[in-house]
Amino acid sequence: NAGVTQTPKFQVLKTGQSMTLQCAQDMNHNSMYWYRQDPGMGLRLIYYSASEGTTDKGEVPNGYNVSRLNKREFSLRLESAAPSQTSVYFCASRGTYSNQPQHFGDGTRLSIL
Amino acid sequence: AQSVTQLGSHVSVSEGALVLLRCNYSSSVPPYLFWYVQYPNQGLQLLLKYTTGATLVKGINGFEAEFKKSETSFHLTKPSAHMSDAAEYFCAVRGSIQGAQKLVFGQGTRLTINP
């Protein structure tokens, strides 16, 4: 029962490098989300996708791009990584209705030197 | 718009003692409320949720929470703490509008259990 799968689990980048974080869910959920988690700040929404083919900005979108490749997959791209983007990134998905909870992956721990 | 305030970034209790984690919210529409738990180096796991109906909600691992509209609160409790309860706990709110997407999180409360 995989749920939400994120790859990679850990990554170290140099400033200016680019990379894509991958997320896939097997629950046939319409909505998918990317968050970042920093100490003392809870989870902050970067981007979300309410359905296949749509994406919208969240609270902290600057420096990121996303792609909803299909219903299962939602990727997050850092075009030119900066030390301020050092964080733990979580992907989540949710079913159709607003009263349903989000299901989270185990996170990607990203360090930018 | 919605917001969440968790009172106390760190809470420490003795094993066997009552656990009380406080959450207050604001919402311009009737809220859906959630508590999540995060163990070290893991993602968030749903503990319980309030959507409609009974205001006292029971969740996994012996936790429960009560929705109090007059106090705009959704505090999490457990009668007797266990060492395995040590984790970070997040309260979250979403507006009960069909199609509402954004889940707003509190800043988290780290629970420590003393032997």
PDB file of N, CA and C in Angstrom, chain A residues 10 31-33 35 37 40-45 48-51 57-59 88 90 94 96-107 109, chain B residues 9 32 34 36 38-46 49-52 88 90 94-108 110:
ATOM      1  N   PHE A  10      16.903  12.096   0.030  1.00  0.00           N
ATOM      2  CA  PHE A  10      17.927  13.053   0.446  1.00  0.00           C
ATOM      3  C   PHE A  10      18.628  13.582  -0.797  1.00  0.00           C
ATOM      4  N   SER A  31      -6.396  15.986  -6.147  1.00  0.00           N
ATOM      5  CA  SER A  31      -5.591  17.125  -5.694  1.00  0.00           C
ATOM      6  C   SER A  31      -4.232  16.675  -5.182  1.00  0.00           C
ATOM      7  N   MET A  32      -3.225  17.459  -5.522  1.00  0.00           N
ATOM      8  CA  MET A  32      -1.873  17.190  -5.039  1.00  0.00           C
ATOM      9  C   MET A  32      -1.213  18.503  -4.616  1.00  0.00           C
ATOM     10  N   TYR A  33      -0.244  18.399  -3.695  1.00  0.00           N
ATOM     11  CA  TYR A  33       0.323  19.579  -3.034  1.00  0.00           C
ATOM     12  C   TYR A  33       1.816  19.403  -2.809  1.00  0.00           C
ATOM     13  N   TYR A  35       4.679  21.090  -0.131  1.00  0.00           N
ATOM     14  CA  TYR A  35       4.943  21.927   1.032  1.00  0.00           C
ATOM     15  C   TYR A  35       6.448  21.931   1.315  1.00  0.00           C
ATOM     16  N   GLN A  37       8.894  22.393   4.880  1.00  0.00           N
ATOM     17  CA  GLN A  37       8.845  22.444   6.338  1.00  0.00           C
ATOM     18  C   GLN A  37      10.167  22.961   6.873  1.00  0.00           C
ATOM     19  N   GLY A  40      10.100  25.594  13.309  1.00  0.00           N
ATOM     20  CA  GLY A  40       9.307  26.654  13.915  1.00  0.00           C
ATOM     21  C   GLY A  40       8.310  27.330  12.995  1.00  0.00           C
ATOM     22  N   MET A  41       8.200  26.838  11.757  1.00  0.00           N
ATOM     23  CA  MET A  41       7.318  27.511  10.799  1.00  0.00           C
ATOM     24  C   MET A  41       6.218  26.604  10.275  1.00  0.00           C
ATOM     25  N   GLY A  42       6.108  25.414  10.815  1.00  0.00           N
ATOM     26  CA  GLY A  42       5.083  24.503  10.343  1.00  0.00           C
ATOM     27  C   GLY A  42       5.308  24.129   8.885  1.00  0.00           C
ATOM     28  N   LEU A  43       4.233  23.842   8.187  1.00  0.00           N
ATOM     29  CA  LEU A  43       4.297  23.526   6.756  1.00  0.00           C
ATOM     30  C   LEU A  43       3.737  24.697   5.969  1.00  0.00           C
ATOM     31  N   ARG A  44       4.457  25.069   4.952  1.00  0.00           N
ATOM     32  CA  ARG A  44       4.013  26.163   4.094  1.00  0.00           C
ATOM     33  C   ARG A  44       3.812  25.646   2.677  1.00  0.00           C
ATOM     34  N   LEU A  45       2.679  26.016   2.110  1.00  0.00           N
ATOM     35  CA  LEU A  45       2.291  25.519   0.794  1.00  0.00           C
ATOM     36  C   LEU A  45       3.075  26.242  -0.297  1.00  0.00           C
ATOM     37  N   TYR A  48       0.023  23.929  -5.560  1.00  0.00           N
ATOM     38  CA  TYR A  48      -0.903  22.830  -5.523  1.00  0.00           C
ATOM     39  C   TYR A  48      -1.555  22.647  -6.897  1.00  0.00           C
ATOM     40  N   SER A  49      -2.163  21.476  -7.043  1.00  0.00           N
ATOM     41  CA  SER A  49      -2.853  21.144  -8.288  1.00  0.00           C
ATOM     42  C   SER A  49      -4.195  20.529  -7.918  1.00  0.00           C
ATOM     43  N   ALA A  50      -5.265  21.235  -8.233  1.00  0.00           N
ATOM     44  CA  ALA A  50      -6.600  20.766  -7.860  1.00  0.00           C
ATOM     45  C   ALA A  50      -7.060  19.610  -8.754  1.00  0.00           C
ATOM     46  N   SER A  51      -6.496  19.528  -9.931  1.00  0.00           N
ATOM     47  CA  SER A  51      -6.850  18.441 -10.837  1.00  0.00           C
ATOM     48  C   SER A  51      -5.789  18.363 -11.925  1.00  0.00           C
ATOM     49  N   LYS A  57      -0.429  28.745  -7.378  1.00  0.00           N
ATOM     50  CA  LYS A  57       0.569  29.133  -6.389  1.00  0.00           C
ATOM     51  C   LYS A  57       0.001  29.035  -4.986  1.00  0.00           C
ATOM     52  N   GLY A  58       0.892  28.666  -4.081  1.00  0.00           N
ATOM     53  CA  GLY A  58       0.549  28.676  -2.676  1.00  0.00           C
ATOM     54  C   GLY A  58       1.149  29.875  -1.984  1.00  0.00           C
ATOM     55  N   GLU A  59       1.589  29.665  -0.775  1.00  0.00           N
ATOM     56  CA  GLU A  59       2.096  30.760   0.064  1.00  0.00           C
ATOM     57  C   GLU A  59       3.504  31.193  -0.311  1.00  0.00           C
ATOM     58  N   VAL A  88      12.946  20.631   4.230  1.00  0.00           N
ATOM     59  CA  VAL A  88      12.349  19.320   3.990  1.00  0.00           C
ATOM     60  C   VAL A  88      11.080  19.559   3.174  1.00  0.00           C
ATOM     61  N   PHE A  90       7.619  18.173   1.373  1.00  0.00           N
ATOM     62  CA  PHE A  90       6.605  17.127   1.457  1.00  0.00           C
ATOM     63  C   PHE A  90       5.610  17.292   0.321  1.00  0.00           C
ATOM     64  N   ARG A  94      -4.972  14.416  -1.995  1.00  0.00           N
ATOM     65  CA  ARG A  94      -6.278  14.393  -1.343  1.00  0.00           C
ATOM     66  C   ARG A  94      -7.341  14.011  -2.355  1.00  0.00           C
ATOM     67  N   THR A  96     -11.506  13.938  -3.633  1.00  0.00           N
ATOM     68  CA  THR A  96     -12.325  14.969  -4.277  1.00  0.00           C
ATOM     69  C   THR A  96     -12.908  15.997  -3.310  1.00  0.00           C
ATOM     70  N   TYR A  97     -13.272  15.579  -2.109  1.00  0.00           N
ATOM     71  CA  TYR A  97     -14.071  16.431  -1.246  1.00  0.00           C
ATOM     72  C   TYR A  97     -13.241  17.165  -0.192  1.00  0.00           C
ATOM     73  N   SER A  98     -13.699  18.379   0.134  1.00  0.00           N
ATOM     74  CA  SER A  98     -12.946  19.236   1.051  1.00  0.00           C
ATOM     75  C   SER A  98     -12.847  18.669   2.450  1.00  0.00           C
ATOM     76  N   ASN A  99     -13.756  17.771   2.840  1.00  0.00           N
ATOM     77  CA  ASN A  99     -13.695  17.225   4.191  1.00  0.00           C
ATOM     78  C   ASN A  99     -12.737  16.034   4.299  1.00  0.00           C
ATOM     79  N   GLN A 100     -12.095  15.689   3.205  1.00  0.00           N
ATOM     80  CA  GLN A 100     -11.143  14.577   3.239  1.00  0.00           C
ATOM     81  C   GLN A 100      -9.763  15.079   3.642  1.00  0.00           C
ATOM     82  N   PRO A 101      -9.010  14.260   4.382  1.00  0.00           N
ATOM     83  CA  PRO A 101      -7.677  14.685   4.801  1.00  0.00           C
ATOM     84  C   PRO A 101      -6.664  14.554   3.668  1.00  0.00           C
ATOM     85  N   GLN A 102      -5.551  15.239   3.830  1.00  0.00           N
ATOM     86  CA  GLN A 102      -4.429  15.054   2.923  1.00  0.00           C
ATOM     87  C   GLN A 102      -3.564  13.890   3.410  1.00  0.00           C
ATOM     88  N   HIS A 103      -2.996  13.178   2.448  1.00  0.00           N
ATOM     89  CA  HIS A 103      -2.081  12.070   2.733  1.00  0.00           C
ATOM     90  C   HIS A 103      -0.689  12.505   2.299  1.00  0.00           C
ATOM     91  N   PHE A 104       0.289  12.287   3.176  1.00  0.00           N
ATOM     92  CA  PHE A 104       1.629  12.813   2.953  1.00  0.00           C
ATOM     93  C   PHE A 104       2.633  11.728   2.615  1.00  0.00           C
ATOM     94  N   GLY A 105       3.618  12.114   1.790  1.00  0.00           N
ATOM     95  CA  GLY A 105       4.796  11.294   1.593  1.00  0.00           C
ATOM     96  C   GLY A 105       5.765  11.453   2.751  1.00  0.00           C
ATOM     97  N   ASP A 106       6.878  10.737   2.681  1.00  0.00           N
ATOM     98  CA  ASP A 106       7.860  10.754   3.763  1.00  0.00           C
ATOM     99  C   ASP A 106       8.855  11.896   3.654  1.00  0.00           C
ATOM    100  N   GLY A 107       8.792  12.675   2.612  1.00  0.00           N
ATOM    101  CA  GLY A 107       9.616  13.865   2.509  1.00  0.00           C
ATOM    102  C   GLY A 107      10.915  13.674   1.757  1.00  0.00           C
ATOM    103  N   ARG A 109      14.674  15.507   1.968  1.00  0.00           N
ATOM    104  CA  ARG A 109      15.535  16.409   2.738  1.00  0.00           C
ATOM    105  C   ARG A 109      16.573  16.983   1.806  1.00  0.00           C
TER     106      ARG A 109
ATOM    107  N   SER B   9       5.183  25.775  21.731  1.00  0.00           N
ATOM    108  CA  SER B   9       5.943  25.053  20.709  1.00  0.00           C
ATOM    109  C   SER B   9       6.520  23.751  21.269  1.00  0.00           C
ATOM    110  N   TYR B  32     -13.255  22.773   8.625  1.00  0.00           N
ATOM    111  CA  TYR B  32     -12.872  21.390   8.813  1.00  0.00           C
ATOM    112  C   TYR B  32     -11.532  21.430   9.558  1.00  0.00           C
ATOM    113  N   PHE B  34      -8.222  19.336  11.551  1.00  0.00           N
ATOM    114  CA  PHE B  34      -7.423  18.115  11.508  1.00  0.00           C
ATOM    115  C   PHE B  34      -6.277  18.216  12.518  1.00  0.00           C
ATOM    116  N   TYR B  36      -2.541  16.231  12.905  1.00  0.00           N
ATOM    117  CA  TYR B  36      -1.571  15.313  12.328  1.00  0.00           C
ATOM    118  C   TYR B  36      -0.432  15.110  13.321  1.00  0.00           C
ATOM    119  N   GLN B  38       3.745  13.827  13.483  1.00  0.00           N
ATOM    120  CA  GLN B  38       4.950  13.584  12.696  1.00  0.00           C
ATOM    121  C   GLN B  38       6.017  13.004  13.598  1.00  0.00           C
ATOM    122  N   TYR B  39       6.406  11.771  13.319  1.00  0.00           N
ATOM    123  CA  TYR B  39       7.519  11.138  14.021  1.00  0.00           C
ATOM    124  C   TYR B  39       8.816  11.515  13.319  1.00  0.00           C
ATOM    125  N   PRO B  40       9.943  11.435  14.005  1.00  0.00           N
ATOM    126  CA  PRO B  40      11.216  11.862  13.415  1.00  0.00           C
ATOM    127  C   PRO B  40      11.484  11.233  12.062  1.00  0.00           C
ATOM    128  N   ASN B  41      11.861  12.082  11.122  1.00  0.00           N
ATOM    129  CA  ASN B  41      12.249  11.661   9.775  1.00  0.00           C
ATOM    130  C   ASN B  41      11.125  10.958   9.016  1.00  0.00           C
ATOM    131  N   GLN B  42       9.889  11.318   9.357  1.00  0.00           N
ATOM    132  CA  GLN B  42       8.747  10.760   8.643  1.00  0.00           C
ATOM    133  C   GLN B  42       7.829  11.870   8.166  1.00  0.00           C
ATOM    134  N   GLY B  43       6.860  11.492   7.351  1.00  0.00           N
ATOM    135  CA  GLY B  43       5.838  12.440   6.921  1.00  0.00           C
ATOM    136  C   GLY B  43       4.767  12.597   7.983  1.00  0.00           C
ATOM    137  N   LEU B  44       3.732  13.362   7.644  1.00  0.00           N
ATOM    138  CA  LEU B  44       2.631  13.609   8.576  1.00  0.00           C
ATOM    139  C   LEU B  44       1.588  12.509   8.440  1.00  0.00           C
ATOM    140  N   GLN B  45       1.093  12.089   9.589  1.00  0.00           N
ATOM    141  CA  GLN B  45       0.072  11.025   9.642  1.00  0.00           C
ATOM    142  C   GLN B  45      -1.174  11.581  10.309  1.00  0.00           C
ATOM    143  N   LEU B  46      -2.337  11.340   9.739  1.00  0.00           N
ATOM    144  CA  LEU B  46      -3.572  11.859  10.293  1.00  0.00           C
ATOM    145  C   LEU B  46      -3.894  11.178  11.616  1.00  0.00           C
ATOM    146  N   LYS B  49      -9.958  13.933  12.689  1.00  0.00           N
ATOM    147  CA  LYS B  49     -10.504  15.078  11.974  1.00  0.00           C
ATOM    148  C   LYS B  49     -11.911  15.374  12.462  1.00  0.00           C
ATOM    149  N   TYR B  50     -12.275  16.654  12.372  1.00  0.00           N
ATOM    150  CA  TYR B  50     -13.646  17.080  12.595  1.00  0.00           C
ATOM    151  C   TYR B  50     -14.160  17.691  11.301  1.00  0.00           C
ATOM    152  N   THR B  51     -15.299  17.190  10.847  1.00  0.00           N
ATOM    153  CA  THR B  51     -15.938  17.800   9.674  1.00  0.00           C
ATOM    154  C   THR B  51     -17.326  18.286  10.053  1.00  0.00           C
ATOM    155  N   THR B  52     -18.236  17.390  10.371  1.00  0.00           N
ATOM    156  CA  THR B  52     -19.553  17.767  10.864  1.00  0.00           C
ATOM    157  C   THR B  52     -19.986  16.740  11.899  1.00  0.00           C
ATOM    158  N   GLU B  88       6.048  15.368  16.944  1.00  0.00           N
ATOM    159  CA  GLU B  88       5.549  16.720  16.719  1.00  0.00           C
ATOM    160  C   GLU B  88       4.113  16.621  16.214  1.00  0.00           C
ATOM    161  N   PHE B  90       0.661  18.653  14.674  1.00  0.00           N
ATOM    162  CA  PHE B  90       0.220  19.811  13.908  1.00  0.00           C
ATOM    163  C   PHE B  90      -1.301  19.844  13.849  1.00  0.00           C
ATOM    164  N   ARG B  94      -9.208  23.851   7.261  1.00  0.00           N
ATOM    165  CA  ARG B  94      -9.600  24.147   5.880  1.00  0.00           C
ATOM    166  C   ARG B  94     -11.035  24.622   5.917  1.00  0.00           C
ATOM    167  N   GLY B  95     -11.377  25.600   5.122  1.00  0.00           N
ATOM    168  CA  GLY B  95     -12.748  26.070   5.046  1.00  0.00           C
ATOM    169  C   GLY B  95     -13.650  25.040   4.390  1.00  0.00           C
ATOM    170  N   SER B  96     -14.898  24.964   4.852  1.00  0.00           N
ATOM    171  CA  SER B  96     -15.837  23.947   4.364  1.00  0.00           C
ATOM    172  C   SER B  96     -16.567  24.411   3.115  1.00  0.00           C
ATOM    173  N   ILE B  97     -15.808  24.897   2.172  1.00  0.00           N
ATOM    174  CA  ILE B  97     -16.381  25.312   0.893  1.00  0.00           C
ATOM    175  C   ILE B  97     -16.054  24.231  -0.116  1.00  0.00           C
ATOM    176  N   GLN B  98     -17.047  23.818  -0.868  1.00  0.00           N
ATOM    177  CA  GLN B  98     -16.790  22.792  -1.871  1.00  0.00           C
ATOM    178  C   GLN B  98     -15.705  23.272  -2.820  1.00  0.00           C
ATOM    179  N   GLY B  99     -14.681  22.456  -2.977  1.00  0.00           N
ATOM    180  CA  GLY B  99     -13.560  22.820  -3.832  1.00  0.00           C
ATOM    181  C   GLY B  99     -12.427  23.508  -3.113  1.00  0.00           C
ATOM    182  N   ALA B 100     -12.626  23.818  -1.827  1.00  0.00           N
ATOM    183  CA  ALA B 100     -11.553  24.487  -1.074  1.00  0.00           C
ATOM    184  C   ALA B 100     -10.328  23.588  -1.056  1.00  0.00           C
ATOM    185  N   GLN B 101      -9.184  24.181  -1.332  1.00  0.00           N
ATOM    186  CA  GLN B 101      -7.973  23.401  -1.498  1.00  0.00           C
ATOM    187  C   GLN B 101      -6.982  23.561  -0.359  1.00  0.00           C
ATOM    188  N   LYS B 102      -6.853  24.780   0.144  1.00  0.00           N
ATOM    189  CA  LYS B 102      -5.717  25.045   1.013  1.00  0.00           C
ATOM    190  C   LYS B 102      -5.968  24.587   2.432  1.00  0.00           C
ATOM    191  N   LEU B 103      -5.012  23.823   2.955  1.00  0.00           N
ATOM    192  CA  LEU B 103      -5.009  23.394   4.342  1.00  0.00           C
ATOM    193  C   LEU B 103      -3.981  24.257   5.052  1.00  0.00           C
ATOM    194  N   VAL B 104      -4.424  24.972   6.069  1.00  0.00           N
ATOM    195  CA  VAL B 104      -3.529  25.884   6.781  1.00  0.00           C
ATOM    196  C   VAL B 104      -3.084  25.208   8.072  1.00  0.00           C
ATOM    197  N   PHE B 105      -1.774  25.150   8.279  1.00  0.00           N
ATOM    198  CA  PHE B 105      -1.197  24.458   9.433  1.00  0.00           C
ATOM    199  C   PHE B 105      -0.781  25.437  10.522  1.00  0.00           C
ATOM    200  N   GLY B 106      -0.874  24.984  11.755  1.00  0.00           N
ATOM    201  CA  GLY B 106      -0.214  25.668  12.846  1.00  0.00           C
ATOM    202  C   GLY B 106       1.277  25.394  12.806  1.00  0.00           C
ATOM    203  N   GLN B 107       1.997  26.028  13.720  1.00  0.00           N
ATOM    204  CA  GLN B 107       3.452  25.929  13.683  1.00  0.00           C
ATOM    205  C   GLN B 107       3.983  24.664  14.337  1.00  0.00           C
ATOM    206  N   GLY B 108       3.114  23.886  14.942  1.00  0.00           N
ATOM    207  CA  GLY B 108       3.522  22.613  15.506  1.00  0.00           C
ATOM    208  C   GLY B 108       3.841  22.695  16.986  1.00  0.00           C
ATOM    209  N   ARG B 110       5.961  20.292  19.772  1.00  0.00           N
ATOM    210  CA  ARG B 110       6.795  19.114  20.003  1.00  0.00           C
ATOM    211  C   ARG B 110       6.494  18.559  21.382  1.00  0.00           C
TER     212      ARG B 110
END
